[in-house]
PDB file of C-alpha atoms in Angstrom:
ATOM      1  CA  MET W   2       0.000   0.000   0.000  1.00  0.00           C
ATOM      2  CA  SER W   3       1.240   3.491  -0.717  1.00  0.00           C
ATOM      3  CA  ALA W   4       2.418   5.667   2.157  1.00  0.00           C
ATOM      4  CA  SER W   5      -0.980   7.334   2.267  1.00  0.00           C
ATOM      5  CA  ILE W   6      -4.412   7.010   0.743  1.00  0.00           C
ATOM      6  CA  ARG W   7      -5.336  10.080  -1.243  1.00  0.00           C
ATOM      7  CA  ARG W   8      -7.017   8.940  -4.456  1.00  0.00           C
ATOM      8  CA  ILE W   9      -9.932   6.489  -4.529  1.00  0.00           C
ATOM      9  CA  ALA W  10     -11.643   4.723  -7.431  1.00  0.00           C
ATOM     10  CA  VAL W  11     -15.074   3.205  -6.853  1.00  0.00           C
ATOM     11  CA  LEU W  12     -16.251   0.310  -9.024  1.00  0.00           C
ATOM     12  CA  VAL W  13     -20.012  -0.187  -9.387  1.00  0.00           C
ATOM     13  CA  SER W  14     -22.394  -2.321 -11.432  1.00  0.00           C
ATOM     14  CA  GLY W  15     -25.781  -0.953 -10.398  1.00  0.00           C
ATOM     15  CA  GLY W  16     -27.559   1.853  -8.600  1.00  0.00           C
ATOM     16  CA  GLY W  17     -24.566   3.126  -6.695  1.00  0.00           C
ATOM     17  CA  THR W  18     -26.135   3.871  -3.313  1.00  0.00           C
ATOM     18  CA  ASN W  19     -22.899   2.896  -1.557  1.00  0.00           C
ATOM     19  CA  LEU W  20     -21.023   5.175  -3.959  1.00  0.00           C
ATOM     20  CA  GLN W  21     -23.440   7.986  -3.048  1.00  0.00           C
ATOM     21  CA  SER W  22     -22.809   7.388   0.651  1.00  0.00           C
ATOM     22  CA  LEU W  23     -19.065   7.766  -0.012  1.00  0.00           C
ATOM     23  CA  ILE W  24     -19.594  10.932  -2.083  1.00  0.00           C
ATOM     24  CA  ASP W  25     -21.712  12.412   0.724  1.00  0.00           C
ATOM     25  CA  ALA W  26     -19.189  11.390   3.399  1.00  0.00           C
ATOM     26  CA  ARG W  27     -16.332  12.997   1.470  1.00  0.00           C
ATOM     27  CA  GLU W  28     -18.322  16.213   0.999  1.00  0.00           C
ATOM     28  CA  GLU W  29     -18.994  16.264   4.756  1.00  0.00           C
ATOM     29  CA  GLY W  30     -15.259  15.835   5.437  1.00  0.00           C
ATOM     30  CA  PHE W  31     -15.712  12.394   7.027  1.00  0.00           C
ATOM     31  CA  PHE W  32     -12.518  11.189   5.337  1.00  0.00           C
ATOM     32  CA  ARG W  33      -9.684  13.042   3.578  1.00  0.00           C
ATOM     33  CA  SER W  34      -9.201  11.012   0.411  1.00  0.00           C
ATOM     34  CA  LYS W  35     -10.733  12.146  -2.845  1.00  0.00           C
ATOM     35  CA  ILE W  36     -12.895   9.981  -5.099  1.00  0.00           C
ATOM     36  CA  VAL W  37     -11.142  10.588  -8.418  1.00  0.00           C
ATOM     37  CA  LEU W  38     -12.749   7.937 -10.604  1.00  0.00           C
ATOM     38  CA  VAL W  39     -15.837   5.744 -10.917  1.00  0.00           C
ATOM     39  CA  LEU W  40     -15.813   2.707 -13.178  1.00  0.00           C
ATOM     40  CA  SER W  41     -18.554   0.288 -14.149  1.00  0.00           C
ATOM     41  CA  ASN W  42     -18.788  -2.870 -16.196  1.00  0.00           C
ATOM     42  CA  ARG W  43     -22.336  -1.887 -17.222  1.00  0.00           C
ATOM     43  CA  GLU W  44     -23.415   1.075 -19.340  1.00  0.00           C
ATOM     44  CA  ASP W  45     -26.792   1.268 -17.602  1.00  0.00           C
ATOM     45  CA  ALA W  46     -25.356   1.475 -14.068  1.00  0.00           C
ATOM     46  CA  TYR W  47     -26.980   4.424 -12.307  1.00  0.00           C
ATOM     47  CA  GLY W  48     -23.782   4.763 -10.267  1.00  0.00           C
ATOM     48  CA  LEU W  49     -22.244   6.399 -13.364  1.00  0.00           C
ATOM     49  CA  VAL W  50     -24.935   9.086 -13.242  1.00  0.00           C
ATOM     50  CA  ARG W  51     -24.295   9.639  -9.527  1.00  0.00           C
ATOM     51  CA  ALA W  52     -20.588  10.093 -10.256  1.00  0.00           C
ATOM     52  CA  ARG W  53     -21.157  12.539 -13.087  1.00  0.00           C
ATOM     53  CA  ASN W  54     -23.633  14.502 -10.938  1.00  0.00           C
ATOM     54  CA  ALA W  55     -20.804  14.877  -8.401  1.00  0.00           C
ATOM     55  CA  ASP W  56     -18.311  15.914 -11.125  1.00  0.00           C
ATOM     56  CA  ILE W  57     -16.339  12.686 -10.776  1.00  0.00           C
ATOM     57  CA  PRO W  58     -14.984  11.174 -14.007  1.00  0.00           C
ATOM     58  CA  ALA W  59     -16.973   8.022 -14.798  1.00  0.00           C
ATOM     59  CA  TYR W  60     -16.342   5.376 -17.434  1.00  0.00           C
ATOM     60  CA  VAL W  61     -17.602   2.007 -18.595  1.00  0.00           C
ATOM     61  CA  ALA W  62     -14.773  -0.517 -18.754  1.00  0.00           C
ATOM     62  CA  THR W  63     -15.537  -4.141 -19.455  1.00  0.00           C
ATOM     63  CA  ARG W  64     -11.964  -5.404 -19.920  1.00  0.00           C
ATOM     64  CA  GLU W  65      -9.445  -5.563 -17.080  1.00  0.00           C
ATOM     65  CA  GLU W  66      -6.781  -3.964 -19.296  1.00  0.00           C
ATOM     66  CA  ASP W  67      -9.018  -0.904 -19.597  1.00  0.00           C
ATOM     67  CA  LEU W  68      -9.645  -0.850 -15.840  1.00  0.00           C
ATOM     68  CA  LEU W  69      -5.908  -1.013 -15.158  1.00  0.00           C
ATOM     69  CA  ARG W  70      -5.134   1.732 -17.671  1.00  0.00           C
ATOM     70  CA  LEU W  71      -7.705   4.102 -16.171  1.00  0.00           C
ATOM     71  CA  LEU W  72      -6.677   3.329 -12.591  1.00  0.00           C
ATOM     72  CA  GLU W  73      -3.062   4.088 -13.488  1.00  0.00           C
ATOM     73  CA  GLU W  74      -4.006   7.221 -15.442  1.00  0.00           C
ATOM     74  CA  TYR W  75      -5.879   8.587 -12.399  1.00  0.00           C
ATOM     75  CA  LYS W  76      -3.096   7.488  -9.997  1.00  0.00           C
ATOM     76  CA  VAL W  77      -5.507   5.547  -7.783  1.00  0.00           C
ATOM     77  CA  ASP W  78      -4.292   4.483  -4.306  1.00  0.00           C
ATOM     78  CA  LEU W  79      -7.369   2.539  -3.150  1.00  0.00           C
ATOM     79  CA  ILE W  80     -10.102   0.714  -5.051  1.00  0.00           C
ATOM     80  CA  VAL W  81     -13.526   0.342  -3.437  1.00  0.00           C
ATOM     81  CA  LEU W  82     -15.842  -2.308  -4.839  1.00  0.00           C
ATOM     82  CA  ALA W  83     -19.330  -1.009  -4.095  1.00  0.00           C
ATOM     83  CA  GLY W  84     -21.767  -3.424  -5.686  1.00  0.00           C
ATOM     84  CA  TYR W  85     -19.311  -4.385  -8.419  1.00  0.00           C
ATOM     85  CA  LEU W  86     -20.603  -7.677  -9.778  1.00  0.00           C
ATOM     86  CA  ARG W  87     -17.525  -8.979 -11.495  1.00  0.00           C
ATOM     87  CA  ILE W  88     -14.765 -11.173 -10.139  1.00  0.00           C
ATOM     88  CA  LEU W  89     -11.372  -9.540 -10.657  1.00  0.00           C
ATOM     89  CA  GLY W  90      -8.633 -11.664 -12.197  1.00  0.00           C
ATOM     90  CA  LYS W  91      -5.473 -12.908 -10.523  1.00  0.00           C
ATOM     91  CA  GLU W  92      -3.165 -10.495 -12.406  1.00  0.00           C
ATOM     92  CA  PHE W  93      -5.365  -7.510 -11.558  1.00  0.00           C
ATOM     93  CA  LEU W  94      -5.358  -8.510  -7.889  1.00  0.00           C
ATOM     94  CA  LYS W  95      -1.553  -8.757  -7.941  1.00  0.00           C
ATOM     95  CA  VAL W  96      -1.179  -5.211  -9.266  1.00  0.00           C
ATOM     96  CA  TYR W  97      -3.432  -3.763  -6.528  1.00  0.00           C
ATOM     97  CA  GLU W  98      -2.728  -6.267  -3.767  1.00  0.00           C
ATOM     98  CA  GLY W  99      -3.792  -4.901  -0.382  1.00  0.00           C
ATOM     99  CA  ARG W 100      -5.405  -1.889  -2.035  1.00  0.00           C
ATOM    100  CA  ILE W 101      -8.855  -3.232  -2.961  1.00  0.00           C
ATOM    101  CA  ILE W 102     -11.761  -3.369  -0.522  1.00  0.00           C
ATOM    102  CA  ASN W 103     -15.290  -4.683  -0.946  1.00  0.00           C
ATOM    103  CA  ILE W 104     -18.593  -4.158   0.847  1.00  0.00           C
ATOM    104  CA  HIS W 105     -20.585  -7.377   1.310  1.00  0.00           C
ATOM    105  CA  PRO W 106     -24.183  -7.583   2.643  1.00  0.00           C
ATOM    106  CA  SER W 107     -23.656 -10.283   5.266  1.00  0.00           C
ATOM    107  CA  LEU W 108     -21.579 -11.069   8.305  1.00  0.00           C
ATOM    108  CA  LEU W 109     -18.786 -12.888   6.526  1.00  0.00           C
ATOM    109  CA  PRO W 110     -17.817 -15.671   6.379  1.00  0.00           C
ATOM    110  CA  LYS W 111     -21.532 -16.504   6.489  1.00  0.00           C
ATOM    111  CA  HIS W 112     -23.361 -16.135   3.184  1.00  0.00           C
ATOM    112  CA  GLY W 113     -20.300 -15.237   1.109  1.00  0.00           C
ATOM    113  CA  GLY W 114     -18.666 -16.705  -1.966  1.00  0.00           C
ATOM    114  CA  MET W 115     -19.645 -17.282  -5.580  1.00  0.00           C
ATOM    115  CA  GLY W 116     -23.237 -16.363  -6.380  1.00  0.00           C
ATOM    116  CA  MET W 117     -23.704 -14.563  -3.068  1.00  0.00           C
ATOM    117  CA  TYR W 118     -24.450 -10.958  -3.950  1.00  0.00           C
ATOM    118  CA  GLY W 119     -27.351  -8.546  -3.672  1.00  0.00           C
ATOM    119  CA  ILE W 120     -30.764 -10.021  -2.957  1.00  0.00           C
ATOM    120  CA  HIS W 121     -29.346 -13.576  -3.215  1.00  0.00           C
ATOM    121  CA  VAL W 122     -27.540 -13.018   0.094  1.00  0.00           C
ATOM    122  CA  HIS W 123     -30.690 -11.794   1.817  1.00  0.00           C
ATOM    123  CA  GLU W 124     -32.729 -14.672   0.412  1.00  0.00           C
ATOM    124  CA  ALA W 125     -30.182 -17.106   1.899  1.00  0.00           C
ATOM    125  CA  VAL W 126     -30.235 -15.294   5.260  1.00  0.00           C
ATOM    126  CA  PHE W 127     -34.047 -15.357   5.288  1.00  0.00           C
ATOM    127  CA  ALA W 128     -34.220 -19.039   4.268  1.00  0.00           C
ATOM    128  CA  ALA W 129     -31.758 -19.947   7.032  1.00  0.00           C
ATOM    129  CA  GLY W 130     -33.976 -18.266   9.622  1.00  0.00           C
ATOM    130  CA  GLU W 131     -31.147 -16.036  10.828  1.00  0.00           C
ATOM    131  CA  GLU W 132     -31.969 -13.598  13.636  1.00  0.00           C
ATOM    132  CA  VAL W 133     -28.986 -11.359  12.915  1.00  0.00           C
ATOM    133  CA  SER W 134     -27.468 -10.197   9.667  1.00  0.00           C
ATOM    134  CA  GLY W 135     -25.280  -7.252   8.781  1.00  0.00           C
ATOM    135  CA  ALA W 136     -22.513  -6.134   6.479  1.00  0.00           C
ATOM    136  CA  SER W 137     -18.778  -6.605   6.145  1.00  0.00           C
ATOM    137  CA  VAL W 138     -16.021  -4.566   4.534  1.00  0.00           C
ATOM    138  CA  HIS W 139     -13.036  -6.716   3.630  1.00  0.00           C
ATOM    139  CA  TYR W 140      -9.865  -6.679   1.593  1.00  0.00           C
ATOM    140  CA  VAL W 141     -10.258  -8.459  -1.724  1.00  0.00           C
ATOM    141  CA  SER W 142      -8.294 -11.665  -2.251  1.00  0.00           C
ATOM    142  CA  GLU W 143      -8.326 -14.386  -4.910  1.00  0.00           C
ATOM    143  CA  ALA W 144     -10.916 -16.346  -2.931  1.00  0.00           C
ATOM    144  CA  VAL W 145     -14.314 -14.642  -3.246  1.00  0.00           C
ATOM    145  CA  ASP W 146     -15.385 -12.837  -0.034  1.00  0.00           C
ATOM    146  CA  ALA W 147     -12.529 -14.435   1.921  1.00  0.00           C
ATOM    147  CA  GLY W 148     -10.122 -11.521   2.389  1.00  0.00           C
ATOM    148  CA  GLU W 149      -9.229  -9.999   5.757  1.00  0.00           C
ATOM    149  CA  ILE W 150     -12.222  -8.288   7.355  1.00  0.00           C
ATOM    150  CA  ILE W 151     -11.766  -4.578   8.064  1.00  0.00           C
ATOM    151  CA  LEU W 152     -15.146  -3.832   9.673  1.00  0.00           C
ATOM    152  CA  GLN W 153     -18.407  -5.623  10.349  1.00  0.00           C
ATOM    153  CA  GLU W 154     -21.647  -4.462  11.885  1.00  0.00           C
ATOM    154  CA  ALA W 155     -24.541  -6.695  12.900  1.00  0.00           C
ATOM    155  CA  VAL W 156     -28.217  -5.795  12.826  1.00  0.00           C
ATOM    156  CA  ASP W 157     -31.175  -7.552  14.427  1.00  0.00           C
ATOM    157  CA  ILE W 158     -33.503  -8.852  11.721  1.00  0.00           C
ATOM    158  CA  ARG W 159     -36.029 -10.644  13.924  1.00  0.00           C
ATOM    159  CA  GLY W 160     -39.511  -9.643  12.910  1.00  0.00           C
ATOM    160  CA  LEU W 161     -38.579  -8.850   9.314  1.00  0.00           C
ATOM    161  CA  SER W 162     -40.824 -10.741   6.936  1.00  0.00           C
ATOM    162  CA  SER W 163     -38.941 -10.833   3.617  1.00  0.00           C
ATOM    163  CA  PRO W 164     -35.504 -10.773   2.016  1.00  0.00           C
ATOM    164  CA  GLN W 165     -36.345  -7.295   0.718  1.00  0.00           C
ATOM    165  CA  GLU W 166     -36.902  -5.992   4.270  1.00  0.00           C
ATOM    166  CA  ILE W 167     -33.567  -7.504   5.320  1.00  0.00           C
ATOM    167  CA  GLN W 168     -31.883  -5.905   2.306  1.00  0.00           C
ATOM    168  CA  LYS W 169     -33.235  -2.471   3.225  1.00  0.00           C
ATOM    169  CA  LYS W 170     -32.054  -2.748   6.838  1.00  0.00           C
ATOM    170  CA  VAL W 171     -28.610  -4.108   5.884  1.00  0.00           C
ATOM    171  CA  LEU W 172     -28.129  -1.385   3.261  1.00  0.00           C
ATOM    172  CA  GLU W 173     -28.263   1.237   6.024  1.00  0.00           C
ATOM    173  CA  VAL W 174     -25.405  -0.631   7.729  1.00  0.00           C
ATOM    174  CA  GLU W 175     -23.451  -0.811   4.455  1.00  0.00           C
ATOM    175  CA  HIS W 176     -23.677   2.952   3.977  1.00  0.00           C
ATOM    176  CA  ARG W 177     -22.391   3.521   7.505  1.00  0.00           C
ATOM    177  CA  ILE W 178     -19.499   1.059   7.628  1.00  0.00           C
ATOM    178  CA  LEU W 179     -18.104   1.606   4.126  1.00  0.00           C
ATOM    179  CA  LYS W 180     -17.173   5.207   4.882  1.00  0.00           C
ATOM    180  CA  GLN W 181     -15.865   4.139   8.299  1.00  0.00           C
ATOM    181  CA  ALA W 182     -13.632   1.568   6.616  1.00  0.00           C
ATOM    182  CA  VAL W 183     -12.144   4.200   4.290  1.00  0.00           C
ATOM    183  CA  LYS W 184     -11.435   6.438   7.279  1.00  0.00           C
ATOM    184  CA  LYS W 185      -9.928   3.526   9.238  1.00  0.00           C
ATOM    185  CA  ILE W 186      -7.593   2.664   6.347  1.00  0.00           C
ATOM    186  CA  GLU W 187      -6.534   6.319   6.081  1.00  0.00           C
ATOM    187  CA  GLU W 188      -5.721   6.393   9.804  1.00  0.00           C
ATOM    188  CA  GLU W 189      -3.764   3.132   9.649  1.00  0.00           C
ATOM    189  CA  ILE W 190      -1.703   4.205   6.633  1.00  0.00           C
ATOM    190  CA  LYS W 191      -0.713   7.696   7.826  1.00  0.00           C
TER     191      LYS W 191
END
């Protein structure tokens, strides 16, 4: 990891609510680093609109070579996967080893791994009859959702009657802990 975190890229595939929480946190001065780039693997990702509305350069990049080129061009120190629904390749992970974090909508290691994203996680939590769920921010490693956990926060889901209700409650946690994780990394890397 570089001596300090100053320049962040956020990768999104969908609506970008976690991206928006980071944009808002930065504007409020919650953390020092600047979001310098937003990338998506999907042209229709609303996260791109959120980025452009905040005057952050935003691009669609479907090939890892293009991702790497843009990340280098914008001199990115930290990559935040915020609802990015693509598995990054081994070579990509080598280049940014220890500098990629991900937000996951469960208390890892529970309900993580291949196929566990978005509503699928909440459906699994609901089907398992869990009383507690939550979110985790972790470093990205070659094994899906298995990297070192930076922060987790649990939330009581007793009384919720659908995966969608769980998703809504967990999303509030995601918005809170993702910005806290960025700040924690900044403080640790001073």
